[in-house]
Amino acid sequence: MDADGHVHSAAHLRYLEEARIDLFWSRGFGGSNVVAQMDIDYLTPLRYRREPVRVETWVTRVGTSSFALRHEIRDADVVYSSAVCTMVAFDQNTQKSRPLPEDQRVLLKDLGI
């Protein structure tokens, strides 16, 4: 929380990360994928409160070794922040990108718009 009682901008990123991890784990999406880029727009101040906010996530693009997610932190009628996250499939041994396996590509496309 910042001095004005708003949820701090860094907390928005944590909310997005938690939602992304939950989405992937709930669908059995494995492998090593890293965030290559995160662009976030803070649209409306989110005041600190006890009630949860909703984070909606969907896939907007699936490439050979990367994919893009769109996130919104929102209530029913208010979007507090909107983000685009580019993720890259990553090989831990070589420390380089790797092609997405076909089963992951299918799952990502199923999560798309």
PDB file of C-alpha atoms in Angstrom:
ATOM      1  CA  MET A   1       0.000   0.000   0.000  1.00  0.00           C
ATOM      2  CA  ASP A   2       1.278   3.475  -0.792  1.00  0.00           C
ATOM      3  CA  ALA A   3       0.871   6.653   1.270  1.00  0.00           C
ATOM      4  CA  ASP A   4      -2.504   7.385  -0.367  1.00  0.00           C
ATOM      5  CA  GLY A   5      -4.017   4.009   0.558  1.00  0.00           C
ATOM      6  CA  HIS A   6      -3.645   2.584  -2.947  1.00  0.00           C
ATOM      7  CA  VAL A   7      -2.367  -0.876  -3.754  1.00  0.00           C
ATOM      8  CA  HIS A   8       1.258  -0.272  -4.771  1.00  0.00           C
ATOM      9  CA  SER A   9       2.210  -0.764  -8.426  1.00  0.00           C
ATOM     10  CA  ALA A  10       4.553  -3.638  -7.514  1.00  0.00           C
ATOM     11  CA  ALA A  11       1.621  -5.448  -5.889  1.00  0.00           C
ATOM     12  CA  HIS A  12      -0.215  -5.394  -9.227  1.00  0.00           C
ATOM     13  CA  LEU A  13       2.689  -7.375 -10.693  1.00  0.00           C
ATOM     14  CA  ARG A  14       2.484  -9.898  -7.839  1.00  0.00           C
ATOM     15  CA  TYR A  15      -1.261 -10.315  -8.413  1.00  0.00           C
ATOM     16  CA  LEU A  16      -0.599 -11.014 -12.095  1.00  0.00           C
ATOM     17  CA  GLU A  17       2.153 -13.497 -11.281  1.00  0.00           C
ATOM     18  CA  GLU A  18      -0.052 -15.373  -8.810  1.00  0.00           C
ATOM     19  CA  ALA A  19      -2.910 -15.553 -11.312  1.00  0.00           C
ATOM     20  CA  ARG A  20      -0.571 -16.741 -14.074  1.00  0.00           C
ATOM     21  CA  ILE A  21       0.934 -19.470 -11.882  1.00  0.00           C
ATOM     22  CA  ASP A  22      -2.501 -20.587 -10.689  1.00  0.00           C
ATOM     23  CA  LEU A  23      -3.817 -20.733 -14.253  1.00  0.00           C
ATOM     24  CA  PHE A  24      -0.876 -22.793 -15.493  1.00  0.00           C
ATOM     25  CA  TRP A  25      -0.833 -25.197 -12.539  1.00  0.00           C
ATOM     26  CA  SER A  26      -4.590 -25.759 -12.699  1.00  0.00           C
ATOM     27  CA  ARG A  27      -4.242 -26.772 -16.366  1.00  0.00           C
ATOM     28  CA  GLY A  28      -1.134 -28.940 -15.895  1.00  0.00           C
ATOM     29  CA  PHE A  29       1.014 -26.561 -17.919  1.00  0.00           C
ATOM     30  CA  GLY A  30       4.596 -27.514 -17.108  1.00  0.00           C
ATOM     31  CA  GLY A  31       8.039 -26.723 -18.319  1.00  0.00           C
ATOM     32  CA  SER A  32      10.190 -23.720 -17.760  1.00  0.00           C
ATOM     33  CA  ASN A  33       8.806 -20.462 -19.097  1.00  0.00           C
ATOM     34  CA  VAL A  34      10.188 -17.047 -18.244  1.00  0.00           C
ATOM     35  CA  VAL A  35       8.751 -13.556 -18.446  1.00  0.00           C
ATOM     36  CA  ALA A  36      10.584 -11.723 -21.227  1.00  0.00           C
ATOM     37  CA  GLN A  37       8.529  -8.526 -21.132  1.00  0.00           C
ATOM     38  CA  MET A  38       5.713  -7.065 -19.063  1.00  0.00           C
ATOM     39  CA  ASP A  39       3.862  -3.925 -20.135  1.00  0.00           C
ATOM     40  CA  ILE A  40       1.295  -2.683 -17.651  1.00  0.00           C
ATOM     41  CA  ASP A  41      -1.104   0.246 -17.756  1.00  0.00           C
ATOM     42  CA  TYR A  42      -2.436   1.501 -14.424  1.00  0.00           C
ATOM     43  CA  LEU A  43      -5.891   2.720 -15.371  1.00  0.00           C
ATOM     44  CA  THR A  44      -7.743   3.394 -12.118  1.00  0.00           C
ATOM     45  CA  PRO A  45      -6.354   3.587  -8.578  1.00  0.00           C
ATOM     46  CA  LEU A  46      -7.042   0.407  -6.625  1.00  0.00           C
ATOM     47  CA  ARG A  47      -7.637   1.332  -3.011  1.00  0.00           C
ATOM     48  CA  TYR A  48      -6.556  -1.118  -0.344  1.00  0.00           C
ATOM     49  CA  ARG A  49      -9.496  -3.233   0.843  1.00  0.00           C
ATOM     50  CA  ARG A  50     -10.309  -6.633   2.263  1.00  0.00           C
ATOM     51  CA  GLU A  51     -12.467  -7.772  -0.661  1.00  0.00           C
ATOM     52  CA  PRO A  52     -10.578  -9.610  -3.391  1.00  0.00           C
ATOM     53  CA  VAL A  53     -10.238  -8.307  -6.914  1.00  0.00           C
ATOM     54  CA  ARG A  54     -10.496 -10.511  -9.965  1.00  0.00           C
ATOM     55  CA  VAL A  55      -7.564 -11.147 -12.284  1.00  0.00           C
ATOM     56  CA  GLU A  56      -8.576 -12.285 -15.752  1.00  0.00           C
ATOM     57  CA  THR A  57      -5.924 -13.842 -17.976  1.00  0.00           C
ATOM     58  CA  TRP A  58      -6.087 -15.080 -21.541  1.00  0.00           C
ATOM     59  CA  VAL A  59      -3.639 -15.935 -24.313  1.00  0.00           C
ATOM     60  CA  THR A  60      -3.422 -13.485 -27.214  1.00  0.00           C
ATOM     61  CA  ARG A  61      -0.578 -14.981 -29.255  1.00  0.00           C
ATOM     62  CA  VAL A  62       1.252 -18.297 -29.561  1.00  0.00           C
ATOM     63  CA  GLY A  63       4.550 -18.346 -31.431  1.00  0.00           C
ATOM     64  CA  THR A  64       7.266 -20.921 -31.966  1.00  0.00           C
ATOM     65  CA  SER A  65       9.007 -20.358 -28.635  1.00  0.00           C
ATOM     66  CA  SER A  66       7.011 -17.562 -27.025  1.00  0.00           C
ATOM     67  CA  PHE A  67       3.464 -16.558 -26.214  1.00  0.00           C
ATOM     68  CA  ALA A  68       1.641 -13.464 -25.000  1.00  0.00           C
ATOM     69  CA  LEU A  69      -0.889 -13.151 -22.215  1.00  0.00           C
ATOM     70  CA  ARG A  70      -3.329 -10.333 -21.534  1.00  0.00           C
ATOM     71  CA  HIS A  71      -4.160  -9.677 -17.883  1.00  0.00           C
ATOM     72  CA  GLU A  72      -6.760  -7.426 -16.297  1.00  0.00           C
ATOM     73  CA  ILE A  73      -7.095  -6.665 -12.612  1.00  0.00           C
ATOM     74  CA  ARG A  74     -10.713  -5.722 -12.222  1.00  0.00           C
ATOM     75  CA  ASP A  75     -14.067  -5.727 -10.550  1.00  0.00           C
ATOM     76  CA  ALA A  76     -17.254  -6.313 -12.507  1.00  0.00           C
ATOM     77  CA  ASP A  77     -17.383  -2.774 -13.889  1.00  0.00           C
ATOM     78  CA  VAL A  78     -13.897  -1.323 -13.247  1.00  0.00           C
ATOM     79  CA  VAL A  79     -10.534  -2.257 -14.767  1.00  0.00           C
ATOM     80  CA  TYR A  80      -7.732  -1.161 -12.437  1.00  0.00           C
ATOM     81  CA  SER A  81      -4.822  -2.285 -14.581  1.00  0.00           C
ATOM     82  CA  SER A  82      -4.260  -4.019 -17.887  1.00  0.00           C
ATOM     83  CA  ALA A  83      -1.065  -5.806 -18.870  1.00  0.00           C
ATOM     84  CA  VAL A  84       0.536  -7.737 -21.699  1.00  0.00           C
ATOM     85  CA  CYS A  85       3.077 -10.348 -20.677  1.00  0.00           C
ATOM     86  CA  THR A  86       5.401 -12.007 -23.193  1.00  0.00           C
ATOM     87  CA  MET A  87       6.698 -15.361 -22.003  1.00  0.00           C
ATOM     88  CA  VAL A  88       9.428 -17.474 -23.551  1.00  0.00           C
ATOM     89  CA  ALA A  89       9.887 -21.231 -23.280  1.00  0.00           C
ATOM     90  CA  PHE A  90      13.278 -21.645 -21.643  1.00  0.00           C
ATOM     91  CA  ASP A  91      15.829 -24.466 -21.560  1.00  0.00           C
ATOM     92  CA  GLN A  92      17.449 -24.516 -18.114  1.00  0.00           C
ATOM     93  CA  ASN A  93      20.503 -26.437 -19.382  1.00  0.00           C
ATOM     94  CA  THR A  94      21.431 -24.177 -22.284  1.00  0.00           C
ATOM     95  CA  GLN A  95      19.981 -20.999 -20.744  1.00  0.00           C
ATOM     96  CA  LYS A  96      18.350 -20.216 -24.098  1.00  0.00           C
ATOM     97  CA  SER A  97      14.876 -20.203 -25.548  1.00  0.00           C
ATOM     98  CA  ARG A  98      13.438 -23.473 -26.799  1.00  0.00           C
ATOM     99  CA  PRO A  99      10.471 -24.332 -29.016  1.00  0.00           C
ATOM    100  CA  LEU A 100       7.146 -24.776 -27.247  1.00  0.00           C
ATOM    101  CA  PRO A 101       6.107 -28.453 -27.212  1.00  0.00           C
ATOM    102  CA  GLU A 102       2.966 -29.205 -29.210  1.00  0.00           C
ATOM    103  CA  ASP A 103       0.907 -30.102 -26.112  1.00  0.00           C
ATOM    104  CA  GLN A 104       1.691 -26.688 -24.607  1.00  0.00           C
ATOM    105  CA  ARG A 105       0.842 -24.939 -27.870  1.00  0.00           C
ATOM    106  CA  VAL A 106      -2.557 -26.685 -27.913  1.00  0.00           C
ATOM    107  CA  LEU A 107      -3.237 -25.761 -24.285  1.00  0.00           C
ATOM    108  CA  LEU A 108      -2.250 -22.137 -24.881  1.00  0.00           C
ATOM    109  CA  LYS A 109      -4.495 -21.902 -27.924  1.00  0.00           C
ATOM    110  CA  ASP A 110      -7.366 -23.296 -25.826  1.00  0.00           C
ATOM    111  CA  LEU A 111      -6.803 -20.441 -23.354  1.00  0.00           C
ATOM    112  CA  GLY A 112      -6.927 -17.847 -26.123  1.00  0.00           C
ATOM    113  CA  ILE A 113      -9.514 -15.322 -27.128  1.00  0.00           C
TER     114      ILE A 113
END
